[in-house]
Amino acid sequence: MNFTSSRRFLLQSLEDLDSSLRKLNSRLFVIRGQPADVFPQLFKEWNINRLTFEYDSEPFGKERDSAIKKLASKAGVEVCVQISHTLYDLDKIIKLNDGQPPLTYKRFQALVSRMDPLEKPMDTLSPKVMGACRTPLWDDHDERYGVPTLEELGFDTEGLSSAVWQGGEMEALTRLDRHLERKAWVANFERPRMNANSLLASPTGLSPYLRFGCLSCRLFYYKLTELYKKVKKNSSPPLSLYGQLLWREFFYTAATNNPKFDRMVGNPICVQMPWDRNPEALAKWAEGRTGYPWIDAIMTQLKQEGWIHHLARHAVACFLTRGDLWISWEEGMKVFDEFLLDADWSVNAGSWMWLSCSSFFQQFFHCYCPVGFGRRTDPNGDYIRRYIPLLRGFPAKYIYDPWNAPEAVQKAARCVVGVDYPKPMLNHAEASRLNIERMKQIYQHLSRYRGLCLLASVPSTGNVGFSSYNTAACTFRGNANRGIAAKEAGGLTRRQETKSVSNMGGQQQEAAVLFSPSPPASKPQGSVITVVDVSTLKRDWTSPFGEDTAFPHNKITKHASDRSAVDN
Amino acid sequence: MKCGDGDTAQQKDLQGLGWCNAVDEGLMVSGINPECPISCCSVIPTSDLTADSACLSREPIPDITLTGAVEPDGGTALLAAPVASHPHPTMSLPKPTTSHPHPAATLPHRATTLLDTAITHLSQQPASPTPALLPVRTLTSQCSRPHAGFSHCIDWGNLAPELVLYIFQFLPLVDRARASQVCHAWTNVFHQPELWRRFEFELSNPATSYLKATHPDLIQQIIKRHSSHLHYVSFKVDSSKESAEAACDILSQLVNCSLKTLGLISTARPSFLDVSKSHFVSALTVVFVNSKSLSSLRIDDTPMDDPSLKVLVANNSDTLKLLKMSSCPHISPAGILCVADQCKGLRELALNYHLLSDDLLLALSTERHVHLEHLRVDVVSEDPTTGEPQIPFRSIRRSSWEALLRHSPSVNLVMYFYLDAEEEFEAFFCDATPVTHLYFGHSVSKAVLGRVGLHCPRLVELVVCANGMQLLDEELICIAQRCRSLTAIGLGECEVSCSAFVQFVRLCGDRLMQLSIMEEVLIPDNHYCSLEDIHPEVSRYLGRPWYPDAMPTW
């Protein structure tokens, strides 16, 4: 089942792209092979003089694309790279921040509000624009250049359930319309309140479409702005309107120059934690056998459908890492990468670091309770019953903690805990107590804070604190040649795994047009937000207004000095 | 006086949290020289440097006056002293190297860079509060040459041992070990007791933990050669029983040492609790009996028991200042009471609520007892899976709290609650409680928070991880009105209306130094229909820009 659902989504998206191109009397060409092998061949075979592709900001993609670009220039092919997977040129954001990626979202927002307004996206390609342009097609196009099937790619499709999320631009645009309709109808642009319904796959969800390039983030941005102005009578939209897009952008920016962004060791922005390695516990978590129905239901939904609500992500991520199991976030990230449709490399790794409090100056005091959080969200427990039918018979009172149900209730529910459904794999109260202490130790050491205040243990936000994660050991692998990249065409962005699915418009016209080299359109930006929380910067971390904890570091110094004061 | 925080340490400190022994490469020094006394070692946690220099500064050098010229920060001011006030006869820094050829005069390049590095480190220290700048200036001024030519004008072989020692304190263990291979003189310095006052043993199994382990050879070296020098020792262990047992085995070999500080730290699961009680207790007893001047002991989550506490008291009652023993299931209220009775110098104590009693508070408040500085109490439910009946929590009498406050007026009382059931809270906050830091790790009811507002006038920090689904408006406002020392608040899964929140902040004003509120906590109401609306007002009351904590939407 590895990666099956995301591959299926990708192939559906390619099919959709192909059918759109057919309407323009063209076709999509999917070339089999490694980009570095096939491109030089094609340059010759097709007599190419121009190659156009989408900029890939991720370290892996940058490396690959720079190789392609070299090959192209060797072959005398002009290369045209456009940024369209992200809203902004990430290097410009970094430059605006004195060469470092911003590590707090607030800082990021402040930078974004100083960026030039985004260009208006291009109109959809029409036959009129195509004019007399023709794509030469071969009779055996389908065999040679058709979109492959899952089987051809070596995936086992037996028993594959039908897709909850249908890939493709058509579907994406339909969803975008619904998404905007609902927003317009609510007329409130705040983040929607969480309820039992929000846990289920929504017909207005867009994240997988953004990830696979079915939906242009700029189009989404532009449509949101348009709608807001219409509803709110031309007042300028707040940055929070674009929350979903900006979070994505934030993580892309943090990752673009950091090849070790997806691991702890050697990653200059990641706090080094002494996580446990525990394959057994990890498997229980990944397979939904923790004995906590809330966690197990979420993991089941993830596997079945490829999407879970972001608060559900918070719940399972917290449970795996700092909340309960004390297992590295890297392990969770890998599981999400495998099953989650919208797991962009940067966003996935970044979110895991965020949720495990491994970076980005997160307060760690709050652990999601694997019982209480679910109960608060969906008091009735319908979500649990949907994904763990075994627990269907439990009354709402016990459905989040079935082990507490009296035996009679368990029997009546025809599900005995410890026999039919696992007992909880650990005692959450105990685990969270220990883990808070661990986090405190780590963060007090990091912030060099000696006081008793738990909240003050986390280094201050803003970019001044950046240095605390990122000091001498900066191990950027010198991706100096930025701005150079090669990429699958067709607006489909996906870093390549072993099988490389590459599509390229048969002629430069088709390929180019998908990247909307558009005329500038002025667009007022959202409200300006002041930058850093200055007061926290003034805090004197070393001032011991009472010492506690972080024992070896602090206590020794204190008592040593006590002692010297007393003895000497 | 506190220790100089070893700003050289800072860089590494920050990148690797010290205790993960941050550096990936260059850990192995074996192979450089077969005679190397340490075949392999982990980089010493950066805090070690701090402690080392602290120890050094305090221990060996008699009649040093703390010159007020430097920061009142003991550490490095004292370090500077030997240079200034005890000029070593051989300290001929300004001399040109030509004077008398020494076997070690032509130093290998790496030694030159070593000193250069040390000096660069020193001069890179962030501006003023860095006392370490002084000695560098002293050196260079005596040298009376520009910095650039410095390394060329030193008779390296005659470098005073004090200087080498001084420089060594700024180097991680791995660099010291490398440097020690340069010549016999440097090897001697390497083994100076001053450099071995502090050690942090890290014990882990790489197969089951990310915690990096101290190399076994280094552990052996220390036991053999430096155990008598150790004063400040901590053990960090991973989740495995084997690591905790290994820690106990090392402890039982520390027979000829005189520890001042001992910390046993579980970095993941509490693995010391897996060690057999007799094994653990006998290992600790070795330390208690041999180190008669233990001043700090941290043994959270261990199988410590009453008899071993008695041994501790019998041997260290005059020196014990800090005792942290949260979640030690084998200790009884009587056991801790014995500590409080005998150890009059005890200033900091951490324990679980079931060990807290009126008698204990009174014992800590007798006239002969020093003022208590910190009291940390963990309130934890019994593990429901053990099947043992829950013993209800007893209330502490108001008069006992008052006695404590009379004796130690500035005591910090830190309470961490990990309770689930509402009934379990019945014993708390029904009467005045002098708590200063309050953390509710799990759900806590509106009613309890209401009582906190009424009965905790000394409250400084309040953290609430979760609450039911009712708005906490009145409770927060009551807390703002009555807890006049409140400077920090954190709210997780709670709900507060925007209006009440703004009023809360208005009442507290800029004394709120920490205000960590999750975005979802703030519920828009008639006055404030979005978070954008409250942010300017809250920022104005706080006197600084403020935003709620956001979580990624993804």
Coordinates of C-alpha atoms in Angstrom, one line a residue, chain A residues 7 10-11 14 29-39 42 60 64-65 68 144 146-148 152-155 487-489 492 494-504:
Chain A
R7 CA 0.4 7.9 -6.7
L10 CA -0.9 12.0 -9.2
L11 CA -2.0 9.7 -12.1
L14 CA -2.1 13.6 -15.2
F29 CA 3.6 13.5 -23.1
V30 CA 4.7 11.4 -20.2
I31 CA 8.3 10.3 -20.7
R32 CA 9.6 7.3 -18.9
G33 CA 13.1 7.4 -17.6
Q34 CA 15.4 9.4 -15.4
P35 CA 15.3 13.1 -16.3
A36 CA 19.1 13.3 -16.7
D37 CA 19.0 10.5 -19.3
V38 CA 15.9 11.3 -21.3
F39 CA 16.2 15.1 -21.6
L42 CA 14.6 14.5 -26.4
F60 CA 16.3 17.8 -3.7
R64 CA 18.1 17.8 -9.9
D65 CA 17.0 20.8 -11.8
I68 CA 18.9 19.4 -16.1
R144 CA 4.8 5.7 -25.8
G146 CA 0.4 7.9 -22.3
V147 CA -0.2 8.3 -18.6
P148 CA 0.9 5.1 -16.9
E152 CA 2.6 -0.2 -14.7
L153 CA 4.4 1.6 -11.9
G154 CA 4.5 -1.6 -9.9
F155 CA 1.7 -0.9 -7.3
K487 CA 11.1 20.4 -13.2
E488 CA 8.4 18.3 -14.7
A489 CA 6.2 20.6 -16.8
L492 CA 2.5 19.1 -11.6
R494 CA 6.3 16.4 -7.2
R495 CA 9.8 15.5 -6.3
Q496 CA 10.7 12.3 -8.0
E497 CA 10.9 9.0 -6.3
T498 CA 12.4 6.0 -7.9
K499 CA 9.9 6.0 -10.8
S500 CA 10.1 9.3 -12.5
V501 CA 6.9 10.5 -14.0
S502 CA 7.7 13.3 -16.2
N503 CA 5.4 15.1 -18.5
M504 CA 6.4 17.6 -20.9

